[in-house]
Amino acid sequence: MTESAHPRESLAPNPLPLDSTAQLLTRIGAQLGAQLSHVQLNGVRRPMSSPSPSSAAAGAPSPVRAASGHPGAASAPVLVAVAHGSRDPRSLRTVTRLLERVRELRPGADVRLGHIELDEPLLPDTLAGLGDREAVLVPLLLGRGFHVKHDIPAAVAAAPLVRARIAPPLGPHPLLVEALHDRLVEAGWQGSEAEGRGAGVVLAAAGSRDPASAADARRTAAMLTERLGGVPVLPAYASALSPTVPEALRALAARGRHRVAVASYFTAPGRFATASRSAAPWIAAAPMGAHPALARLVLQRYDEARNAECAAAGPRLLVSA
């Protein structure tokens, strides 16, 4: 029998003579690596299967590694990204690119998409396709509005086989502020010019009648003000709430701020984002889209919800009947 077919033979007495200390260290490292490959990240030893001599001799990876690129990913909950949906075809393309970035950051992860409305696949269809799999739903939404508090939990409750945790929405969060800042710079924002007293920013958001959603937008505006070195940022809304973008522009003008940019507080293009940008008197940033910071934040929300031990305030954890 060869040494690759029976690794334990390398531990037998009187091994073959080694030419150097480097060879000894190489053999020891290989043996330790083989043993550690059977240990999960939580310290529990993974059950060992009996590989065929041919696959062992060829050095083929274990089934878990072959499927996922890293140990344990095959048993991880499915990441279901929940987008709002839009009649604008750019929206689906943008969300698809964002999820491609998520997969690049987490090779082997099972990442799926479900929409609340207007686009396919719809969330109920995505959940139905999971069977009895465990899943973490990550809303690609920016505040705690009706969709997060009611629509998404209702979809989970209607999928009796799915065991699901619901993560918080993406906002507010410093990673979103970095994405907003970068989009402003891409649109032409220059810090040296904007530091004057005539500069301002309108943070254009979708809007919701839920007071928590407006509070989240105000928190993001405050963080963006800090990121921009004190330039005032006023939140404005495309629906449901005041001020609207034109009203926020007038409010800033009344304060002597006539060089005002519009920051698009939207995950993807759509009717509201387009209307908000069209009202801009100066530069208007694109939606955050597939910005790398959003991809990192999606995974952060997924990991937070996955590691939660019990139900918490709001819809962080919801297990269907």
CSV table of C-alpha atoms in Angstrom, one decimal:
chain,number,residue,atom,x,y,z
A,1,MET,CA,0.0,0.0,0.0
A,2,THR,CA,1.2,3.5,-0.7
A,3,GLU,CA,1.5,6.2,2.0
A,4,SER,CA,-1.2,8.3,0.4
A,5,ALA,CA,-3.7,5.4,0.5
A,6,HIS,CA,-3.0,4.8,4.2
A,7,PRO,CA,-1.9,8.0,5.9
A,8,ARG,CA,-1.6,6.3,9.3
A,9,GLU,CA,1.4,4.3,8.0
A,10,SER,CA,3.4,7.4,8.2
A,11,LEU,CA,3.1,7.2,12.0
A,12,ALA,CA,4.5,3.6,12.2
A,13,PRO,CA,8.0,2.9,13.7
A,14,ASN,CA,11.0,3.0,11.5
A,15,PRO,CA,9.8,5.3,8.8
A,16,LEU,CA,11.8,5.8,5.6
A,17,PRO,CA,14.9,7.8,6.2
A,18,LEU,CA,14.6,11.6,5.6
A,19,ASP,CA,17.1,13.5,3.7
A,20,SER,CA,16.8,16.7,5.7
A,21,THR,CA,15.0,18.5,8.6
A,22,ALA,CA,12.9,20.3,6.0
A,23,GLN,CA,11.5,17.0,4.8
A,24,LEU,CA,10.6,16.1,8.4
A,25,LEU,CA,8.8,19.4,8.9
A,26,THR,CA,7.0,19.0,5.6
A,27,ARG,CA,5.7,15.6,6.6
A,28,ILE,CA,4.6,16.7,10.1
A,29,GLY,CA,2.7,19.7,8.6
A,30,ALA,CA,0.9,17.4,6.1
A,31,GLN,CA,-0.1,15.1,8.9
A,32,LEU,CA,-1.4,18.0,11.0
A,33,GLY,CA,-3.3,19.5,8.1
A,34,ALA,CA,-5.0,16.1,7.4
A,35,GLN,CA,-6.2,15.9,11.0
A,36,LEU,CA,-7.3,19.5,11.3
A,37,SER,CA,-9.4,19.2,8.1
A,38,HIS,CA,-11.8,17.0,10.1
A,39,VAL,CA,-12.4,19.7,12.8
A,40,GLN,CA,-15.1,22.3,12.4
A,41,LEU,CA,-14.8,26.0,13.2
A,42,ASN,CA,-16.6,25.4,16.5
A,43,GLY,CA,-14.0,22.8,17.6
A,44,VAL,CA,-16.2,19.8,17.0
A,45,ARG,CA,-14.7,16.9,15.1
A,46,ARG,CA,-16.4,16.3,11.8
A,47,PRO,CA,-17.4,12.6,11.1
A,48,MET,CA,-14.9,11.0,8.9
A,49,SER,CA,-15.8,9.3,5.7
A,50,SER,CA,-13.8,6.6,4.0
A,51,PRO,CA,-12.4,8.1,0.8
A,52,SER,CA,-11.6,5.8,-2.0
A,53,PRO,CA,-7.9,5.0,-2.5
A,54,SER,CA,-7.9,6.7,-5.9
A,55,SER,CA,-9.3,10.0,-4.5
A,56,ALA,CA,-7.0,9.9,-1.5
A,57,ALA,CA,-4.0,9.2,-3.7
A,58,ALA,CA,-5.0,12.1,-6.0
A,59,GLY,CA,-5.3,14.5,-3.0
A,60,ALA,CA,-8.9,15.3,-3.9
A,61,PRO,CA,-10.7,17.7,-1.4
A,62,SER,CA,-13.4,16.4,0.9
A,63,PRO,CA,-17.0,16.8,-0.3
A,64,VAL,CA,-17.5,19.9,1.9
A,65,ARG,CA,-14.5,21.6,0.6
A,66,ALA,CA,-15.2,20.7,-3.0
A,67,ALA,CA,-18.7,22.1,-2.8
A,68,SER,CA,-18.0,25.3,-0.8
A,69,GLY,CA,-14.4,26.3,-0.9
A,70,HIS,CA,-14.3,26.4,2.9
A,71,PRO,CA,-15.2,24.0,5.7
A,72,GLY,CA,-18.8,24.0,7.0
A,73,ALA,CA,-20.3,26.2,4.3
A,74,ALA,CA,-22.4,23.4,2.9
A,75,SER,CA,-24.4,23.3,6.2
A,76,ALA,CA,-24.7,27.0,6.6
A,77,PRO,CA,-28.2,28.6,6.3
A,78,VAL,CA,-29.2,29.9,2.9
A,79,LEU,CA,-28.8,33.7,2.5
A,80,VAL,CA,-32.0,35.0,1.0
A,81,ALA,CA,-31.6,38.6,0.0
A,82,VAL,CA,-35.0,40.4,0.0
A,83,ALA,CA,-35.3,43.2,-2.5
A,84,HIS,CA,-38.3,45.5,-3.0
A,85,GLY,CA,-38.7,45.1,-6.7
A,86,SER,CA,-39.2,47.7,-9.4
A,87,ARG,CA,-40.6,48.0,-12.9
A,88,ASP,CA,-37.3,49.6,-13.9
A,89,PRO,CA,-35.3,46.8,-15.5
A,90,ARG,CA,-32.1,48.4,-14.1
A,91,SER,CA,-33.2,47.5,-10.6
A,92,LEU,CA,-33.0,43.7,-11.1
A,93,ARG,CA,-29.7,44.0,-12.9
A,94,THR,CA,-28.2,46.1,-10.1
A,95,VAL,CA,-29.4,43.7,-7.3
A,96,THR,CA,-28.0,40.8,-9.3
A,97,ARG,CA,-24.6,42.4,-9.5
A,98,LEU,CA,-24.7,43.1,-5.8
A,99,LEU,CA,-25.4,39.5,-5.0
A,100,GLU,CA,-22.5,38.5,-7.3
A,101,ARG,CA,-20.2,40.6,-5.1
A,102,VAL,CA,-21.6,38.9,-2.0
A,103,ARG,CA,-20.8,35.5,-3.5
A,104,GLU,CA,-17.3,36.7,-4.3
A,105,LEU,CA,-16.8,37.6,-0.7
A,106,ARG,CA,-18.2,34.3,0.6
A,107,PRO,CA,-17.3,31.6,-1.9
A,108,GLY,CA,-19.6,28.6,-1.8
A,109,ALA,CA,-22.4,30.4,0.0
A,110,ASP,CA,-25.9,29.6,-1.1
A,111,VAL,CA,-27.3,33.1,-1.9
A,112,ARG,CA,-30.8,33.5,-3.4
A,113,LEU,CA,-33.0,36.4,-4.2
A,114,GLY,CA,-36.7,37.1,-3.5
A,115,HIS,CA,-38.7,40.3,-4.2
A,116,ILE,CA,-41.5,41.7,-2.2
A,117,GLU,CA,-43.3,42.8,-5.4
A,118,LEU,CA,-43.0,43.7,-9.0
A,119,ASP,CA,-40.0,41.6,-9.9
A,120,GLU,CA,-39.4,37.8,-10.0
A,121,PRO,CA,-38.6,35.7,-8.2
A,122,LEU,CA,-41.1,36.8,-5.6
A,123,LEU,CA,-40.2,36.1,-2.0
A,124,PRO,CA,-42.9,33.4,-1.5
A,125,ASP,CA,-41.6,31.5,-4.5
A,126,THR,CA,-38.0,31.7,-3.3
A,127,LEU,CA,-39.0,30.4,0.2
A,128,ALA,CA,-41.0,27.6,-1.4
A,129,GLY,CA,-37.9,26.5,-3.2
A,130,LEU,CA,-36.0,26.1,0.0
A,131,GLY,CA,-38.0,23.1,1.3
A,132,ASP,CA,-37.1,22.5,4.9
A,133,ARG,CA,-33.8,24.3,4.6
A,134,GLU,CA,-32.7,26.8,7.2
A,135,ALA,CA,-32.4,30.4,5.9
A,136,VAL,CA,-31.4,33.9,6.9
A,137,LEU,CA,-33.4,36.6,5.2
A,138,VAL,CA,-31.5,39.8,4.7
A,139,PRO,CA,-33.7,42.8,3.6
A,140,LEU,CA,-32.0,44.9,1.0
A,141,LEU,CA,-34.0,47.8,2.5
A,142,LEU,CA,-32.6,50.8,4.4
A,143,GLY,CA,-35.0,51.3,7.3
A,144,ARG,CA,-37.5,49.7,9.6
A,145,GLY,CA,-40.7,50.2,7.6
A,146,PHE,CA,-43.8,48.2,6.8
A,147,HIS,CA,-42.1,45.7,4.5
A,148,VAL,CA,-39.5,44.8,7.2
A,149,LYS,CA,-42.0,44.6,10.0
A,150,HIS,CA,-45.0,43.0,8.3
A,151,ASP,CA,-44.5,41.8,4.7
A,152,ILE,CA,-41.3,39.8,5.2
A,153,PRO,CA,-42.5,38.1,8.4
A,154,ALA,CA,-45.8,37.3,6.8
A,155,ALA,CA,-44.0,35.6,3.9
A,156,VAL,CA,-42.0,33.5,6.3
A,157,ALA,CA,-45.1,32.5,8.3
A,158,ALA,CA,-46.7,31.3,5.1
A,159,ALA,CA,-43.8,29.0,4.3
A,160,PRO,CA,-44.4,26.3,7.0
A,161,LEU,CA,-41.3,24.2,6.2
A,162,VAL,CA,-38.8,26.9,6.2
A,163,ARG,CA,-36.8,27.6,9.4
A,164,ALA,CA,-35.9,31.3,9.0
A,165,ARG,CA,-34.2,34.1,10.8
A,166,ILE,CA,-34.9,37.7,9.6
A,167,ALA,CA,-32.0,40.1,9.8
A,168,PRO,CA,-32.4,43.8,10.4
A,169,PRO,CA,-32.5,46.1,7.4
A,170,LEU,CA,-29.3,47.4,6.0
A,171,GLY,CA,-29.6,50.9,7.5
A,172,PRO,CA,-28.6,52.8,9.3
A,173,HIS,CA,-24.9,51.7,9.2
A,174,PRO,CA,-21.5,53.4,8.6
A,175,LEU,CA,-20.9,51.1,5.6
A,176,LEU,CA,-23.9,52.8,3.9
A,177,VAL,CA,-22.4,56.2,4.6
A,178,GLU,CA,-19.2,55.1,2.9
A,179,ALA,CA,-21.2,54.0,-0.1
A,180,LEU,CA,-23.1,57.3,-0.1
A,181,HIS,CA,-19.9,59.3,0.1
A,182,ASP,CA,-18.3,57.4,-2.7
A,183,ARG,CA,-21.3,57.9,-5.0
A,184,LEU,CA,-21.3,61.6,-4.3
A,185,VAL,CA,-17.6,61.8,-5.2
A,186,GLU,CA,-18.3,59.9,-8.4
A,187,ALA,CA,-20.9,62.4,-9.3
A,188,GLY,CA,-18.5,65.3,-8.8
A,189,TRP,CA,-18.5,66.2,-5.1
A,190,GLN,CA,-15.1,67.7,-4.1
A,191,GLY,CA,-14.5,68.1,-0.5
A,192,SER,CA,-12.3,71.2,-0.9
A,193,GLU,CA,-15.0,73.0,-2.9
A,194,ALA,CA,-17.8,71.8,-0.7
A,195,GLU,CA,-16.3,72.9,2.6
A,196,GLY,CA,-17.6,76.4,1.9
A,197,ARG,CA,-20.6,77.7,3.7
A,198,GLY,CA,-22.8,77.4,0.5
A,199,ALA,CA,-22.7,73.6,0.3
A,200,GLY,CA,-25.3,71.2,1.4
A,201,VAL,CA,-26.7,67.7,0.7
A,202,VAL,CA,-30.2,66.3,0.4
A,203,LEU,CA,-30.4,62.7,1.4
A,204,ALA,CA,-33.2,61.4,-0.9
A,205,ALA,CA,-35.0,58.3,0.5
A,206,ALA,CA,-38.1,56.4,-0.4
A,207,GLY,CA,-40.2,57.3,2.6
A,208,SER,CA,-42.4,55.4,5.0
A,209,ARG,CA,-45.2,56.2,7.4
A,210,ASP,CA,-43.5,54.2,10.1
A,211,PRO,CA,-41.8,56.6,12.5
A,212,ALA,CA,-38.9,54.2,12.9
A,213,SER,CA,-38.0,54.4,9.2
A,214,ALA,CA,-37.8,58.2,9.4
A,215,ALA,CA,-35.7,58.0,12.5
A,216,ASP,CA,-33.3,55.6,10.6
A,217,ALA,CA,-33.1,58.1,7.7
A,218,ARG,CA,-32.3,61.0,10.1
A,219,ARG,CA,-29.6,58.9,11.7
A,220,THR,CA,-28.0,58.2,8.3
A,221,ALA,CA,-28.2,61.9,7.4
A,222,ALA,CA,-26.4,62.8,10.7
A,223,MET,CA,-23.6,60.2,10.0
A,224,LEU,CA,-23.2,61.6,6.4
A,225,THR,CA,-22.9,65.1,7.8
A,226,GLU,CA,-20.1,63.9,10.0
A,227,ARG,CA,-18.4,62.1,7.1
A,228,LEU,CA,-18.6,65.2,5.0
A,229,GLY,CA,-16.9,67.3,7.6
A,230,GLY,CA,-19.9,69.1,8.9
A,231,VAL,CA,-21.8,69.9,5.6
A,232,PRO,CA,-25.5,69.9,6.5
A,233,VAL,CA,-27.5,66.9,5.2
A,234,LEU,CA,-31.3,67.0,5.2
A,235,PRO,CA,-33.3,63.8,4.7
A,236,ALA,CA,-36.1,64.1,2.1
A,237,TYR,CA,-38.6,61.6,0.9
A,238,ALA,CA,-40.1,60.5,-2.4
A,239,SER,CA,-43.4,59.4,-0.8
A,240,ALA,CA,-45.4,59.2,2.4
A,241,LEU,CA,-43.5,61.9,4.3
A,242,SER,CA,-42.3,65.5,4.2
A,243,PRO,CA,-40.1,67.1,3.3
A,244,THR,CA,-39.9,66.2,-0.3
A,245,VAL,CA,-36.7,66.7,-2.2
A,246,PRO,CA,-37.8,70.1,-3.6
A,247,GLU,CA,-38.9,71.1,-0.1
A,248,ALA,CA,-35.5,70.1,1.4
A,249,LEU,CA,-33.7,72.0,-1.3
A,250,ARG,CA,-35.7,75.2,-0.5
A,251,ALA,CA,-35.0,74.7,3.2
A,252,LEU,CA,-31.3,74.6,2.6
A,253,ALA,CA,-31.5,77.6,0.3
A,254,ALA,CA,-33.2,79.5,3.0
A,255,ARG,CA,-30.1,78.8,5.2
A,256,GLY,CA,-27.8,80.2,2.5
A,257,ARG,CA,-27.0,76.8,1.0
A,258,HIS,CA,-27.2,77.1,-2.8
A,259,ARG,CA,-24.7,74.5,-3.8
A,260,VAL,CA,-26.7,71.4,-2.9
A,261,ALA,CA,-26.1,67.8,-4.1
A,262,VAL,CA,-28.6,65.0,-3.9
A,263,ALA,CA,-27.4,61.7,-2.4
A,264,SER,CA,-29.5,58.8,-3.5
A,265,TYR,CA,-30.4,56.7,-0.5
A,266,PHE,CA,-31.6,53.8,-2.6
A,267,THR,CA,-30.3,50.3,-3.1
A,268,ALA,CA,-31.1,50.3,-6.8
A,269,PRO,CA,-32.5,52.4,-9.6
A,270,GLY,CA,-36.3,52.8,-9.7
A,271,ARG,CA,-39.1,55.4,-10.0
A,272,PHE,CA,-38.4,57.1,-6.7
A,273,ALA,CA,-34.6,57.3,-7.3
A,274,THR,CA,-35.1,58.7,-10.8
A,275,ALA,CA,-37.6,61.4,-9.6
A,276,SER,CA,-35.3,62.4,-6.7
A,277,ARG,CA,-32.3,62.8,-9.0
A,278,SER,CA,-34.2,64.8,-11.5
A,279,ALA,CA,-34.9,67.5,-8.9
A,280,ALA,CA,-31.3,68.1,-8.2
A,281,PRO,CA,-30.1,71.7,-9.0
A,282,TRP,CA,-26.5,70.6,-9.0
A,283,ILE,CA,-25.0,67.1,-8.9
A,284,ALA,CA,-27.0,64.0,-8.2
A,285,ALA,CA,-25.4,60.8,-7.0
A,286,ALA,CA,-26.4,57.4,-8.3
A,287,PRO,CA,-28.0,54.8,-6.0
A,288,MET,CA,-25.6,52.8,-3.9
A,289,GLY,CA,-26.2,49.7,-6.1
A,290,ALA,CA,-23.5,47.0,-6.1
A,291,HIS,CA,-21.0,49.1,-4.1
A,292,PRO,CA,-18.5,46.8,-2.3
A,293,ALA,CA,-19.6,48.3,1.1
A,294,LEU,CA,-23.2,47.0,0.6
A,295,ALA,CA,-21.9,43.5,-0.2
A,296,ARG,CA,-19.9,43.5,3.0
A,297,LEU,CA,-23.0,44.8,4.9
A,298,VAL,CA,-25.2,42.1,3.5
A,299,LEU,CA,-22.9,39.5,4.9
A,300,GLN,CA,-22.5,41.3,8.2
A,301,ARG,CA,-26.3,41.3,8.7
A,302,TYR,CA,-26.4,37.6,7.6
A,303,ASP,CA,-23.8,36.7,10.2
A,304,GLU,CA,-25.4,38.7,13.0
A,305,ALA,CA,-28.8,37.0,12.4
A,306,ARG,CA,-27.2,33.5,12.0
A,307,ASN,CA,-25.3,33.8,15.3
A,308,ALA,CA,-28.2,35.1,17.3
A,309,GLU,CA,-29.0,32.7,20.1
A,310,CYS,CA,-32.6,33.7,20.7
A,311,ALA,CA,-35.4,36.1,19.5
A,312,ALA,CA,-34.6,39.7,19.9
A,313,ALA,CA,-36.5,43.0,19.5
A,314,GLY,CA,-38.2,43.5,16.2
A,315,PRO,CA,-38.0,40.8,13.4
A,316,ARG,CA,-34.4,39.7,14.0
A,317,LEU,CA,-35.4,36.1,14.6
A,318,LEU,CA,-38.6,34.4,13.4
A,319,VAL,CA,-39.1,30.7,13.3
A,320,SER,CA,-42.2,29.5,11.4
A,321,ALA,CA,-44.6,26.9,12.8
